[in-house]
CSV table of C-alpha atoms in Angstrom, one decimal:
chain,number,residue,atom,x,y,z
X,117,UNK,CA,92.2,97.3,78.1
X,118,UNK,CA,91.2,100.9,78.7
X,119,UNK,CA,93.9,102.2,76.4
X,120,UNK,CA,92.3,100.4,73.4
X,121,UNK,CA,89.6,103.0,72.9
X,122,UNK,CA,89.2,106.1,70.8
X,123,UNK,CA,89.5,108.7,73.6
X,124,UNK,CA,92.6,107.3,75.3
X,125,UNK,CA,94.4,106.5,72.0
X,126,UNK,CA,93.8,110.2,71.1
X,127,UNK,CA,95.0,111.6,74.4
X,128,UNK,CA,98.1,109.3,74.6
X,129,UNK,CA,99.3,109.9,71.0
X,130,UNK,CA,98.3,106.9,68.9
X,131,UNK,CA,96.0,109.0,66.8
X,132,UNK,CA,98.7,111.6,66.2
X,133,UNK,CA,101.3,108.9,65.4
X,134,UNK,CA,99.0,107.3,62.8
X,135,UNK,CA,98.3,110.7,61.2
X,136,UNK,CA,102.1,111.5,61.1
X,137,UNK,CA,103.1,108.2,59.7
X,138,UNK,CA,100.2,107.6,57.2
X,139,UNK,CA,99.0,111.1,56.4
X,140,UNK,CA,95.5,110.5,57.7
X,141,UNK,CA,93.5,108.8,60.4
X,142,UNK,CA,92.4,105.7,58.5
X,143,UNK,CA,94.9,103.4,60.1
X,144,UNK,CA,93.9,104.7,63.6
X,145,UNK,CA,90.2,104.1,62.7
X,146,UNK,CA,90.9,100.5,61.5
X,147,UNK,CA,92.8,99.8,64.8
X,148,UNK,CA,90.2,101.3,67.1
X,149,UNK,CA,87.4,99.5,65.2
X,150,UNK,CA,89.3,96.3,65.7
X,151,UNK,CA,89.9,97.1,69.4
X,152,UNK,CA,86.1,97.0,69.9
X,153,UNK,CA,86.3,93.2,69.2
X,154,UNK,CA,89.0,92.4,71.8
X,155,UNK,CA,87.9,90.0,74.5
X,156,UNK,CA,86.9,91.5,77.9
X,157,UNK,CA,88.6,88.8,80.0
X,158,UNK,CA,89.9,85.2,79.8
X,159,UNK,CA,89.9,82.1,81.9
X,160,UNK,CA,93.1,80.1,82.0
X,161,UNK,CA,92.6,76.3,82.6
X,162,UNK,CA,89.4,76.9,84.6
X,163,UNK,CA,91.6,78.3,87.4
X,164,UNK,CA,92.8,81.8,86.7
X,165,UNK,CA,90.7,84.8,85.8
X,166,UNK,CA,92.5,87.4,83.7
X,167,UNK,CA,91.2,90.9,83.0
X,168,UNK,CA,92.7,94.3,82.2
X,169,UNK,CA,91.6,96.3,85.3
X,170,UNK,CA,89.6,94.7,88.1
X,171,UNK,CA,86.2,93.9,89.4
X,172,UNK,CA,82.8,95.5,89.3
X,173,UNK,CA,80.1,95.8,92.0
X,174,UNK,CA,77.6,94.9,89.2
X,175,UNK,CA,79.3,91.6,88.3
X,176,UNK,CA,79.4,88.6,90.6
X,177,UNK,CA,79.7,85.7,88.1
X,178,UNK,CA,81.7,84.9,84.9
X,179,UNK,CA,78.4,84.4,83.2
X,180,UNK,CA,77.6,88.0,83.7
X,181,UNK,CA,80.8,88.9,81.9
X,182,UNK,CA,80.0,86.5,79.0
X,183,UNK,CA,76.7,88.3,78.3
X,184,UNK,CA,78.3,91.8,78.2
X,185,UNK,CA,78.2,93.4,74.7
X,186,UNK,CA,81.9,93.8,73.9
X,187,UNK,CA,81.5,95.2,70.3
X,188,UNK,CA,81.6,98.8,71.4
X,189,UNK,CA,83.8,101.6,72.6
X,190,UNK,CA,84.7,101.2,76.3
X,191,UNK,CA,82.0,103.2,78.0
X,192,UNK,CA,82.7,105.8,80.7
X,193,UNK,CA,80.7,103.9,83.4
X,194,UNK,CA,79.0,100.5,84.0
X,195,UNK,CA,80.3,97.0,84.3
X,196,UNK,CA,82.5,97.0,81.2
X,197,UNK,CA,84.2,100.2,82.3
X,198,UNK,CA,84.7,98.8,85.8
X,199,UNK,CA,86.5,95.7,84.4
X,200,UNK,CA,88.8,98.0,82.5
X,201,UNK,CA,89.4,100.7,85.1
X,202,UNK,CA,89.1,99.3,88.6
X,203,UNK,CA,92.1,98.8,91.0
X,204,UNK,CA,92.8,96.7,94.1
X,205,UNK,CA,93.7,98.3,97.5
X,206,UNK,CA,95.1,96.1,100.2
X,207,UNK,CA,94.0,98.7,102.8
X,208,UNK,CA,90.3,98.7,101.9
X,209,UNK,CA,87.3,96.4,102.0
X,210,UNK,CA,84.4,96.4,99.7
X,211,UNK,CA,84.1,98.8,96.7
X,212,UNK,CA,84.9,102.5,96.8
X,213,UNK,CA,84.8,105.2,94.1
X,214,UNK,CA,88.1,105.3,92.2
X,215,UNK,CA,90.1,108.5,92.1
X,216,UNK,CA,90.8,107.8,88.5
X,217,UNK,CA,87.3,109.0,87.7
X,218,UNK,CA,86.2,105.6,86.3
X,219,UNK,CA,85.8,102.2,87.9
X,220,UNK,CA,86.3,101.3,91.6
X,221,UNK,CA,88.8,100.6,94.2
X,222,UNK,CA,88.2,97.1,95.8
X,223,UNK,CA,89.6,95.1,98.6
X,224,UNK,CA,90.6,91.5,99.4
X,225,UNK,CA,87.1,90.6,100.5
X,226,UNK,CA,85.8,91.4,97.0
X,227,UNK,CA,88.4,89.3,95.3
X,228,UNK,CA,87.9,86.4,97.7
X,229,UNK,CA,84.1,86.4,97.2
X,230,UNK,CA,84.5,86.6,93.3
X,231,UNK,CA,87.0,83.7,93.2
X,232,UNK,CA,84.8,81.6,95.5
X,233,UNK,CA,81.6,82.2,93.7
X,234,UNK,CA,83.2,81.3,90.4
X,235,UNK,CA,85.3,78.3,91.5
X,236,UNK,CA,88.6,79.8,90.4
X,237,UNK,CA,91.9,80.2,92.3
X,238,UNK,CA,93.6,83.4,91.1
X,239,UNK,CA,93.1,86.7,89.4
X,240,UNK,CA,95.5,88.4,87.0
X,241,UNK,CA,95.4,91.9,85.7
X,242,UNK,CA,97.6,94.8,84.3
X,243,UNK,CA,96.5,98.4,84.3
X,244,UNK,CA,98.5,99.7,87.3
X,245,UNK,CA,102.1,100.8,87.5
X,246,UNK,CA,104.2,98.4,89.6
X,247,UNK,CA,107.7,99.7,90.3
X,248,UNK,CA,109.1,96.1,90.4
X,249,UNK,CA,107.2,95.0,87.3
X,250,UNK,CA,104.6,93.1,89.1
X,251,UNK,CA,102.7,93.0,92.4
X,252,UNK,CA,101.2,90.0,94.3
X,253,UNK,CA,98.4,90.8,96.7
X,254,UNK,CA,95.7,89.1,98.8
X,255,UNK,CA,97.6,86.0,100.0
X,256,UNK,CA,98.9,85.2,96.5
X,257,UNK,CA,95.4,85.1,94.9
X,258,UNK,CA,95.8,88.4,93.0
X,259,UNK,CA,98.6,89.6,90.7
X,260,UNK,CA,99.2,92.8,88.7
X,261,UNK,CA,101.6,92.4,85.7
X,262,UNK,CA,103.1,95.6,84.4
X,263,UNK,CA,104.8,95.4,81.0
X,264,UNK,CA,106.0,98.9,80.3
X,265,UNK,CA,109.5,99.6,81.6
X,266,UNK,CA,110.4,103.1,82.5
X,267,UNK,CA,106.7,104.1,82.0
X,268,UNK,CA,106.3,107.4,80.1
X,269,UNK,CA,110.2,107.6,80.0
X,270,UNK,CA,110.2,109.0,83.6
X,271,UNK,CA,109.2,106.5,86.3
X,272,UNK,CA,112.3,104.3,86.2
X,273,UNK,CA,110.2,101.2,86.9
X,274,UNK,CA,110.9,97.6,85.9
X,275,UNK,CA,108.4,95.6,83.8
X,276,UNK,CA,107.5,91.9,83.6
X,277,UNK,CA,106.0,89.3,81.4
X,278,UNK,CA,104.2,86.4,83.2
X,279,UNK,CA,104.8,82.8,82.3
X,280,UNK,CA,102.3,80.2,83.4
X,281,UNK,CA,103.3,76.5,82.9
X,282,UNK,CA,101.2,73.4,82.5
X,283,UNK,CA,100.9,73.0,86.3
X,284,UNK,CA,99.8,76.7,86.5
X,285,UNK,CA,103.0,77.7,88.3
X,286,UNK,CA,103.8,81.3,87.6
X,287,UNK,CA,107.1,82.9,86.8
X,288,UNK,CA,107.5,86.7,86.4
X,289,UNK,CA,110.2,87.6,83.8
X,290,UNK,CA,111.3,91.0,85.0
X,291,UNK,CA,113.1,93.4,82.7
X,292,UNK,CA,114.2,97.0,82.4
X,293,UNK,CA,114.0,99.4,79.5
X,294,UNK,CA,116.3,98.7,76.6
X,295,UNK,CA,119.1,101.3,76.4
X,296,UNK,CA,118.1,102.4,72.9
X,297,UNK,CA,114.5,103.0,74.2
X,298,UNK,CA,115.6,105.2,77.1
X,299,UNK,CA,114.9,108.8,76.3
X,300,UNK,CA,116.4,111.7,78.1
X,301,UNK,CA,113.7,114.1,79.2
X,302,UNK,CA,113.9,117.4,81.0
X,303,UNK,CA,111.9,115.8,83.9
X,304,UNK,CA,114.0,113.6,86.2
X,305,UNK,CA,113.2,110.0,86.7
X,306,UNK,CA,110.6,109.7,89.5
X,307,UNK,CA,111.4,107.0,92.0
X,308,UNK,CA,108.3,105.8,93.7
X,309,UNK,CA,104.7,105.4,92.5
X,310,UNK,CA,102.8,108.5,91.6
X,311,UNK,CA,99.6,109.3,93.6
X,312,UNK,CA,97.5,108.9,90.5
X,313,UNK,CA,98.5,107.3,87.3
X,314,UNK,CA,96.6,106.4,84.2
X,315,UNK,CA,97.0,103.3,82.2
């Protein structure tokens, strides 16, 4: 996902954590080098497309994803960045510039066309805070799975892990933060989704 890059791991504390624990940045460098080899997306049983973020106006087929060069830092723009940073919006059609500063906002029509062209049934992704731990959109063809409970120790959100069985039925295992992982912060828990959130 978009967090597995040098810039974001530096901003969100992984770099500092490695330096603090190991006395230098070598471990951080090994991890971020390895992150450059993580797959862009996956196809589950020829029926479900899974990606971190969303879709790109530059990509129409799975073959176009297969030929992307993955062994690199996630760029700031282009098809690979779009797959990591884009988000759905049930109130929009087509593609629109994202307020995140990277990727796009896309509507149900975009998802429907992508699924049809590629002969797949559903799309799964993460990347976006869901207060209930997951969100299902676009007549059940599109799901967001959020796995960080009480994100940033302040949103009070649930999280989920998705199970897909042999018949491709989906079950969302919803969970809350473990008590020993709840941190008291000066800022109160925010109920409701923020206007702009980075993942």
